[in-house]
Short mmCIF file of C-alpha atoms in Angstrom, two decimals:
data_model
loop_
_atom_site.label_atom_id
_atom_site.label_comp_id
_atom_site.label_asym_id
_atom_site.label_seq_id
_atom_site.Cartn_x
_atom_site.Cartn_y
_atom_site.Cartn_z
CA HIS N 1 -70.15 -29.97 -33.51
CA TRP N 2 -68.48 -28.01 -30.76
CA GLN N 3 -71.70 -28.00 -28.67
CA ASN N 4 -71.18 -31.57 -27.49
CA ASN N 5 -71.32 -31.16 -23.70
CA ILE N 6 -75.00 -31.70 -22.79
CA SER N 7 -76.89 -31.71 -19.48
CA PHE N 8 -80.51 -32.79 -19.03
CA GLU N 9 -82.77 -32.00 -16.10
CA PHE N 10 -85.96 -33.96 -15.45
CA VAL N 11 -88.68 -34.44 -12.79
CA ALA N 12 -91.52 -36.93 -12.22
CA LEU N 13 -94.88 -35.27 -11.59
CA HIS N 14 -95.89 -37.30 -8.54
CA TYR N 15 -96.38 -35.24 -5.39
CA ASN N 16 -96.97 -37.89 -2.72
CA GLN N 17 -93.58 -37.95 -1.01
CA PRO N 18 -91.75 -36.68 -4.16
CA VAL N 19 -88.37 -37.11 -2.45
CA LYS N 20 -88.85 -40.87 -2.82
CA ASN N 21 -89.39 -40.66 -6.58
CA LYS N 22 -86.73 -42.65 -8.46
CA TYR N 23 -85.27 -42.20 -11.98
CA SER N 24 -83.33 -44.05 -14.64
CA TYR N 25 -82.22 -42.83 -18.09
CA ILE N 26 -80.44 -43.90 -21.23
CA LEU N 27 -78.88 -42.06 -24.16
CA VAL N 28 -79.70 -44.24 -27.13
CA ASN N 29 -76.74 -44.70 -29.53
CA TYR N 30 -74.36 -43.91 -26.67
CA ASP N 31 -75.31 -45.86 -23.49
CA GLN N 32 -75.44 -49.65 -23.57
CA ASP N 33 -78.18 -49.91 -20.92
CA TRP N 34 -80.34 -47.85 -18.63
CA ARG N 35 -78.54 -45.92 -15.93
CA PRO N 36 -80.17 -45.85 -12.46
CA ALA N 37 -80.10 -42.29 -11.11
CA GLY N 38 -81.85 -42.78 -7.76
CA SER N 39 -83.46 -39.50 -6.77
CA GLN N 40 -80.94 -37.44 -8.79
CA ARG N 41 -82.70 -35.40 -11.48
CA THR N 42 -79.81 -34.50 -13.82
CA ALA N 43 -77.77 -36.33 -16.45
CA THR N 44 -74.62 -34.98 -18.11
CA TYR N 45 -72.74 -36.17 -21.22
CA THR N 46 -69.45 -34.70 -22.49
CA ASN N 47 -67.48 -34.89 -25.76
CA LEU N 48 -70.29 -36.51 -27.73
CA GLU N 49 -69.39 -37.41 -31.30
CA PRO N 50 -71.53 -35.93 -34.12
CA GLY N 51 -74.63 -38.00 -34.73
CA GLU N 52 -78.28 -38.63 -33.72
CA TYR N 53 -79.15 -39.51 -30.11
CA PHE N 54 -82.37 -40.11 -28.13
CA PHE N 55 -82.34 -39.28 -24.45
CA ARG N 56 -84.96 -41.39 -22.60
CA VAL N 57 -85.87 -41.05 -18.92
CA ARG N 58 -88.45 -42.81 -16.76
CA GLY N 59 -89.50 -42.43 -13.15
CA SER N 60 -91.19 -44.28 -10.25
CA ASN N 61 -93.23 -43.11 -7.25
CA ASN N 62 -92.61 -43.90 -3.60
CA ASP N 63 -94.41 -47.24 -4.09
CA GLY N 64 -91.89 -48.33 -6.74
CA ILE N 65 -94.33 -48.15 -9.62
CA TRP N 66 -92.42 -47.14 -12.80
CA ASN N 67 -93.67 -45.16 -15.74
CA LYS N 68 -92.77 -47.54 -18.56
CA LYS N 69 -93.21 -45.01 -21.39
CA GLY N 70 -91.22 -42.21 -19.80
CA ALA N 71 -90.12 -39.13 -21.74
CA VAL N 72 -87.84 -38.85 -24.79
CA ILE N 73 -85.99 -36.01 -26.55
CA ARG N 74 -84.14 -36.22 -29.83
CA LEU N 75 -80.59 -34.78 -29.92
CA LEU N 76 -78.74 -34.13 -33.18
CA ILE N 77 -75.07 -33.04 -33.12
CA THR N 78 -74.08 -31.89 -36.60
CA PRO N 79 -70.63 -32.80 -37.96
CA PRO N 80 -68.03 -30.07 -38.69
CA TRP N 81 -68.19 -28.62 -42.15
CA TRP N 82 -65.11 -30.55 -43.28
CA LYS N 83 -66.88 -33.87 -42.60
CA THR N 84 -70.11 -33.13 -44.44
CA THR N 85 -71.16 -34.75 -47.71
CA TRP N 86 -70.60 -31.54 -49.60
CA SER N 87 -67.10 -31.35 -48.20
CA TYR N 88 -66.23 -34.83 -49.39
CA LEU N 89 -67.58 -33.94 -52.83
CA SER N 90 -65.41 -30.84 -52.79
CA TYR N 91 -62.37 -32.95 -51.90
CA ALA N 92 -63.02 -35.17 -54.86
CA VAL N 93 -63.35 -32.17 -57.18
CA LEU N 94 -60.18 -30.69 -55.73
CA LEU N 95 -58.20 -33.88 -56.33
CA VAL N 96 -59.35 -33.99 -59.94
CA GLY N 97 -58.45 -30.32 -60.31
CA LEU N 98 -55.01 -30.93 -58.81
CA PHE N 99 -54.38 -33.70 -61.31
CA PHE N 100 -55.19 -31.49 -64.27
CA ALA N 101 -53.31 -28.57 -62.70
CA SER N 102 -50.22 -30.76 -62.26
CA HIS N 103 -50.39 -31.77 -65.90
CA ARG N 104 -50.78 -28.17 -66.95
CA PHE N 105 -47.92 -27.15 -64.67
CA GLN N 106 -45.58 -29.62 -66.36
CA ARG N 107 -46.41 -28.08 -69.72
CA ILE N 108 -45.84 -24.60 -68.35
CA VAL N 109 -42.45 -25.65 -66.93
CA VAL N 110 -41.31 -26.84 -70.32
CA GLU N 111 -42.52 -23.66 -72.03
CA LYS N 112 -40.91 -21.53 -69.32
CA ARG N 113 -37.59 -23.31 -69.73
CA GLU N 114 -37.59 -22.35 -73.39
CA ARG N 115 -38.49 -18.76 -72.58
CA ASN N 116 -35.75 -18.61 -69.93
CA ARG N 117 -33.14 -19.52 -72.49
CA ALA N 118 -34.23 -16.60 -74.60
CA GLN N 119 -34.41 -14.30 -71.57
CA ILE N 120 -30.91 -15.27 -70.45
CA ARG N 121 -29.55 -14.15 -73.75
CA GLU N 122 -31.55 -10.96 -73.58
CA ALA N 123 -30.37 -10.39 -70.00
CA GLU N 124 -26.76 -10.76 -71.07
CA LEU N 125 -27.29 -8.06 -73.68
CA ARG N 126 -29.02 -5.83 -71.11
CA ALA N 127 -26.21 -6.38 -68.61
CA GLN N 128 -23.70 -5.20 -71.17
CA ALA N 129 -25.81 -2.11 -71.82
CA ALA N 130 -26.31 -1.50 -68.06
CA GLU N 131 -22.58 -1.75 -67.46
CA ALA N 132 -21.96 0.88 -70.08
CA GLN N 133 -24.70 3.06 -68.57
CA ALA N 134 -23.23 2.59 -65.06
CA ARG N 135 -19.88 3.79 -66.29
CA ALA N 136 -21.55 6.84 -67.76
CA ILE N 137 -23.47 7.51 -64.52
CA GLN N 138 -20.31 7.12 -62.47
CA ALA N 139 -18.55 9.64 -64.66
CA GLU N 140 -21.51 12.02 -64.33
CA ASN N 141 -21.57 11.59 -60.53
CA GLU N 142 -17.88 12.30 -60.34
CA ARG N 143 -18.44 15.44 -62.39
CA LYS N 144 -21.29 16.53 -60.11
CA THR N 145 -19.18 15.82 -57.02
CA ILE N 146 -16.46 18.05 -58.39
CA GLU N 147 -19.02 20.76 -59.19
CA LEU N 148 -20.53 20.53 -55.67
CA GLU N 149 -17.09 20.75 -54.13
CA LYS N 150 -16.39 23.84 -56.21
CA ALA N 151 -19.72 25.33 -55.09
CA ARG N 152 -18.93 24.50 -51.45
CA ARG N 153 -15.53 26.17 -51.70
CA LEU N 154 -17.12 29.17 -53.39
CA GLN N 155 -19.66 29.54 -50.59
CA LEU N 156 -16.98 29.20 -47.92
CA SER N 157 -14.94 31.83 -49.71
CA MET N 158 -17.84 34.26 -49.23
CA LEU N 159 -17.62 33.95 -45.46
CA PRO N 160 -15.18 36.21 -43.63
CA LYS N 161 -11.63 34.89 -43.87
CA GLN N 162 -10.99 36.14 -40.34
CA LEU N 163 -13.09 37.69 -37.62
CA PRO N 164 -12.91 41.46 -37.25
CA SER N 165 -10.63 42.78 -34.52
CA VAL N 166 -12.83 44.98 -32.36
CA PRO N 167 -11.32 46.46 -29.16
CA TYR N 168 -14.53 46.21 -27.15
CA LEU N 169 -15.76 42.81 -28.37
CA ASP N 170 -14.84 39.13 -28.24
CA ILE N 171 -16.33 37.31 -31.24
CA ALA N 172 -16.76 33.64 -32.15
CA VAL N 173 -18.69 31.97 -34.99
CA HIS N 174 -19.64 28.45 -36.03
CA MET N 175 -21.40 27.03 -39.10
CA GLN N 176 -22.25 23.41 -39.85
CA THR N 177 -24.14 22.80 -43.10
CA ALA N 178 -26.60 19.94 -43.60
CA THR N 179 -25.49 19.38 -47.24
CA GLU N 180 -22.41 20.17 -49.31
CA VAL N 181 -23.76 23.66 -50.05
CA GLY N 182 -25.69 25.31 -47.24
CA GLY N 183 -28.07 28.23 -47.07
CA ASP N 184 -26.81 29.95 -43.90
CA TYR N 185 -24.73 33.12 -44.10
CA TYR N 186 -22.96 35.48 -41.72
CA ASP N 187 -20.74 38.52 -42.27
CA PHE N 188 -19.28 41.61 -40.58
CA TYR N 189 -18.64 45.23 -41.46
CA LEU N 190 -16.39 47.41 -39.27
CA ASP N 191 -16.43 51.12 -40.08
CA GLU N 192 -13.84 53.78 -39.35
CA LYS N 193 -15.43 54.54 -35.95
CA ASN N 194 -15.07 50.90 -34.88
CA ASP N 195 -18.84 50.47 -35.04
CA LEU N 196 -19.51 46.85 -35.95
CA THR N 197 -22.37 45.67 -38.17
CA VAL N 198 -23.18 41.96 -38.05
CA VAL N 199 -25.43 40.05 -40.45
CA ILE N 200 -26.72 36.49 -40.14
CA GLY N 201 -29.08 34.90 -42.63
CA ASP N 202 -30.81 31.70 -43.71
CA ALA N 203 -31.87 31.10 -47.32
CA THR N 204 -34.86 28.91 -48.11
CA GLY N 205 -33.96 25.31 -48.85
CA HIS N 206 -30.54 23.73 -49.22
CA GLY N 207 -28.06 22.94 -51.94
CA LEU N 208 -27.17 25.04 -54.98
CA ASN N 209 -30.37 27.13 -54.91
CA ALA N 210 -29.68 28.25 -51.36
CA GLY N 211 -26.02 28.83 -52.30
CA THR N 212 -27.16 31.09 -55.11
CA MET N 213 -29.18 33.20 -52.68
CA VAL N 214 -26.19 33.44 -50.32
CA SER N 215 -24.07 34.71 -53.23
CA VAL N 216 -26.66 37.37 -54.01
CA MET N 217 -26.87 38.43 -50.36
CA LYS N 218 -23.08 38.67 -50.04
CA GLY N 219 -22.97 41.14 -52.93
CA LEU N 220 -25.88 43.18 -51.56
CA PHE N 221 -24.30 43.35 -48.10
CA ILE N 222 -20.96 44.57 -49.43
CA ALA N 223 -22.59 47.11 -51.73
CA ASN N 224 -25.26 48.59 -49.45
CA VAL N 225 -24.64 48.10 -45.75
CA ALA N 226 -22.33 51.09 -45.35
CA GLN N 227 -24.57 53.52 -47.28
CA SER N 228 -28.04 52.84 -45.87
CA ASP N 229 -29.96 52.26 -42.67
CA PHE N 230 -31.42 48.86 -41.91
CA LYS N 231 -34.90 49.56 -43.27
CA THR N 232 -33.53 50.92 -46.55
CA PHE N 233 -31.09 48.02 -46.80
CA PHE N 234 -33.91 45.49 -46.43
CA GLU N 235 -36.03 47.26 -49.04
CA ASN N 236 -33.15 47.41 -51.53
CA CYS N 237 -32.45 43.70 -51.02
CA THR N 238 -36.09 42.75 -51.58
CA ARG N 239 -36.32 44.78 -54.80
CA THR N 240 -33.10 43.24 -56.14
CA ILE N 241 -34.12 39.67 -55.29
CA LYS N 242 -37.50 40.09 -56.96
CA ARG N 243 -35.87 41.52 -60.11
CA LEU N 244 -33.63 38.45 -60.33
CA HIS N 245 -36.74 36.23 -60.68
CA LEU N 246 -35.39 33.49 -58.41
CA GLY N 247 -38.80 31.89 -57.94
CA ASN N 248 -39.58 30.82 -54.40
CA LEU N 249 -36.13 31.65 -53.09
CA TYR N 250 -36.15 34.03 -50.13
CA MET N 251 -33.63 35.14 -47.53
CA ALA N 252 -34.30 35.46 -43.82
CA LEU N 253 -31.85 37.98 -42.41
CA ALA N 254 -30.98 39.69 -39.13
CA LEU N 255 -28.85 42.84 -38.87
CA LEU N 256 -27.37 44.37 -35.77
CA LYS N 257 -25.00 47.24 -35.21
CA ILE N 258 -23.09 48.06 -32.05
CA GLU N 259 -22.47 51.78 -31.53
CA ASN N 260 -20.71 52.63 -28.27
CA ASP N 261 -22.84 50.80 -25.68
CA GLU N 262 -25.99 50.58 -27.80
CA LEU N 263 -27.23 47.72 -29.93
CA ILE N 264 -29.42 48.48 -32.96
CA TYR N 265 -31.25 45.36 -34.16
CA SER N 266 -33.60 44.57 -37.04
CA ALA N 267 -34.81 41.28 -38.51
CA ALA N 268 -36.51 39.87 -41.59
CA GLY N 269 -37.92 36.47 -40.72
CA MET N 270 -35.05 35.35 -38.47
CA PRO N 271 -35.16 33.72 -35.02
CA PRO N 272 -34.92 36.01 -31.99
CA ILE N 273 -31.56 37.10 -30.61
CA PHE N 274 -30.62 36.36 -27.01
CA ILE N 275 -28.73 38.71 -24.68
CA TYR N 276 -27.07 37.41 -21.54
CA ARG N 277 -27.03 40.16 -18.89
CA ASN N 278 -23.88 39.83 -16.86
CA GLN N 279 -25.20 41.80 -13.89
CA THR N 280 -28.40 39.79 -13.38
CA LYS N 281 -27.17 36.47 -14.87
CA THR N 282 -30.37 36.26 -16.91
CA VAL N 283 -31.11 35.99 -20.63
CA GLU N 284 -33.33 38.38 -22.59
CA GLU N 285 -35.09 37.15 -25.72
CA VAL N 286 -35.51 39.89 -28.33
CA ILE N 287 -38.10 39.16 -31.02
CA LEU N 288 -38.75 41.28 -34.12
CA LYS N 289 -41.19 39.93 -36.67
CA GLY N 290 -40.60 40.54 -40.34
CA MET N 291 -41.08 38.87 -43.72
CA PRO N 292 -38.03 37.25 -45.41
CA LEU N 293 -36.31 39.36 -48.04
CA GLY N 294 -37.72 38.91 -51.54
CA ALA N 295 -41.27 38.22 -50.33
CA PHE N 296 -43.08 41.61 -50.27
CA ASP N 297 -42.01 45.01 -51.60
CA ASP N 298 -43.97 47.14 -49.15
CA PHE N 299 -43.29 45.43 -45.84
CA SER N 300 -42.40 47.89 -43.07
CA TYR N 301 -39.39 46.57 -41.16
CA GLN N 302 -38.69 47.77 -37.62
CA ASP N 303 -35.56 48.14 -35.54
CA LYS N 304 -34.92 48.09 -31.84
CA HIS N 305 -32.36 49.94 -29.70
CA ILE N 306 -30.94 48.08 -26.70
CA ASP N 307 -28.41 49.28 -24.10
CA LEU N 308 -25.41 47.03 -23.49
CA LYS N 309 -23.14 46.80 -20.48
CA THR N 310 -19.75 45.30 -19.79
CA GLY N 311 -19.86 41.49 -19.79
CA ASP N 312 -23.14 41.26 -21.70
CA THR N 313 -23.16 38.56 -24.40
CA ILE N 314 -25.21 38.49 -27.61
CA LEU N 315 -26.21 35.21 -29.28
CA LEU N 316 -27.35 35.18 -32.93
CA LEU N 317 -28.36 31.90 -34.54
CA SER N 318 -30.19 30.39 -37.48
CA ASP N 319 -33.18 28.12 -36.95
CA GLY N 320 -31.08 24.97 -37.36
CA LEU N 321 -30.72 24.33 -33.62
CA PRO N 322 -34.20 25.41 -32.43
CA GLU N 323 -35.82 23.25 -35.15
CA LEU N 324 -33.52 20.27 -34.58
CA PHE N 325 -35.43 17.02 -33.92
CA ASN N 326 -34.34 14.09 -31.76
CA GLU N 327 -35.20 10.41 -32.22
CA LYS N 328 -38.54 10.99 -30.44
CA LYS N 329 -39.44 13.64 -33.06
CA GLU N 330 -39.27 16.36 -30.39
CA MET N 331 -38.07 19.79 -31.50
CA PHE N 332 -35.29 21.46 -29.50
CA ASP N 333 -37.16 24.80 -29.61
CA TYR N 334 -36.20 28.25 -28.35
CA HIS N 335 -36.87 27.73 -24.65
CA ARG N 336 -34.07 25.13 -24.57
CA VAL N 337 -31.78 27.53 -26.44
CA LYS N 338 -32.47 30.17 -23.79
CA ALA N 339 -31.91 27.71 -20.93
CA ALA N 340 -28.62 26.45 -22.41
CA PHE N 341 -27.40 30.04 -22.98
CA GLU N 342 -28.28 30.99 -19.42
CA LYS N 343 -25.95 28.26 -18.13
CA VAL N 344 -22.87 29.40 -20.09
CA GLY N 345 -23.55 33.07 -20.87
CA HIS N 346 -20.73 34.11 -18.53
CA GLU N 347 -18.17 32.07 -20.48
CA THR N 348 -16.09 33.16 -23.48
CA PRO N 349 -17.78 33.13 -26.91
CA GLU N 350 -15.71 30.08 -27.92
CA LYS N 351 -16.81 28.08 -24.87
CA ILE N 352 -20.43 29.14 -25.41
CA ILE N 353 -20.36 27.81 -28.97
CA ASP N 354 -18.63 24.58 -27.85
CA HIS N 355 -21.42 24.10 -25.32
CA PHE N 356 -24.12 24.54 -27.98
CA ILE N 357 -22.34 22.08 -30.30
CA ASP N 358 -22.29 19.48 -27.50
CA VAL N 359 -25.95 20.15 -26.68
CA ALA N 360 -26.93 19.70 -30.34
CA GLU N 361 -24.99 16.43 -30.62
CA GLN N 362 -26.59 15.03 -27.49
CA TRP N 363 -30.05 16.07 -28.69
CA ARG N 364 -29.58 14.48 -32.13
CA ASN N 365 -28.05 11.32 -30.62
CA GLY N 366 -26.82 10.14 -34.01
CA ARG N 367 -29.84 11.36 -35.98
CA VAL N 368 -29.09 13.04 -39.32
CA GLN N 369 -28.90 16.84 -39.19
CA ASP N 370 -31.82 18.28 -41.17
CA ASP N 371 -30.80 21.94 -41.47
CA ASP N 372 -27.77 24.21 -41.36
CA VAL N 373 -26.69 25.31 -37.88
CA THR N 374 -24.99 28.70 -37.42
CA PHE N 375 -23.98 30.67 -34.30
CA VAL N 376 -22.50 34.14 -33.91
CA VAL N 377 -21.57 35.14 -30.34
CA LEU N 378 -20.39 38.62 -29.32
CA LYS N 379 -19.28 39.51 -25.79
CA MET N 380 -18.74 43.04 -24.51
CA LYS N 381 -15.24 43.26 -23.08
CA GLU N 382 -14.69 44.66 -19.63
CA ASN N 383 -12.30 47.37 -20.86
CA GLY N 384 -14.97 48.72 -23.20
CA ARG N 385 -13.96 51.14 -25.95
#
């Protein structure tokens, strides 16, 4: 039915002065009379209604003698499907069906009204029960909130109450947890020779499980750090964690010790540390690979010795900032940490941390923080020891 724009082409087979051949045509069931076409050999019809047509054409030679019979072609334009006989039958069936459906619907409405009365009563009883359950849930949530607050305070109590006073170092720290109870941890140990040992760690997961691991690590650090070297300390921690049967709970940990002008560093699954060199105004990235504590008994941990100079600054951090995502799902990554540290490495530890907090806020741009973020910054003072 949409193919209703039709053009016909025709020609009279008389070759004595064919330019003087004349034509006339008619579309039966459309035209009222024959149309003279002169020597034009085309006929066009547009927007024809569905139906049966007969296109007739006749011609004359240069002497004016016409072919009375001419030529004819039958043209059938089918109606759209919604105007066919089967469609009209379907409409009739549909109307009958609608009548019976309407009658059935009225019966259903009446039955439903009766059921609704019963359901309303049942809903009232359920609402009373739900209200009682909501009160119980509210009481349970309040209890859990109190318990989480106690756990948060307990975890915070495990962190150093104050930073150690070291003559040759300026120190600043920052921790921002993603949940009430985080899995990051940092601590210090200052011996009688004013050698400082620093630990920073990140337990797997968040919440109470991670808080449990932090509690275990706090006890192990206090009990073992003064009596053993780094490798032995890591091995003792792994054995203890495995004996506690904590499941898939592990602890990534980094240890460093500053003796005179030397830094001794070892790591178990922690991000690299960064050292800002005051003389060259550049940042070194120090990477030591190692499995998190509690994973394997026989892993051989390594340490690294690094010379420090006046004005050098050490940055320790958990993976919260490097693995922080923005709204475009881009990760901040370690190259941006290094670039940001290079800009402010000459500043005080407090200003360095403030800069990283601002950088993290700008990167998140209102997005929820996914992981705990911890920084420990140590700067070698100019007066030295």
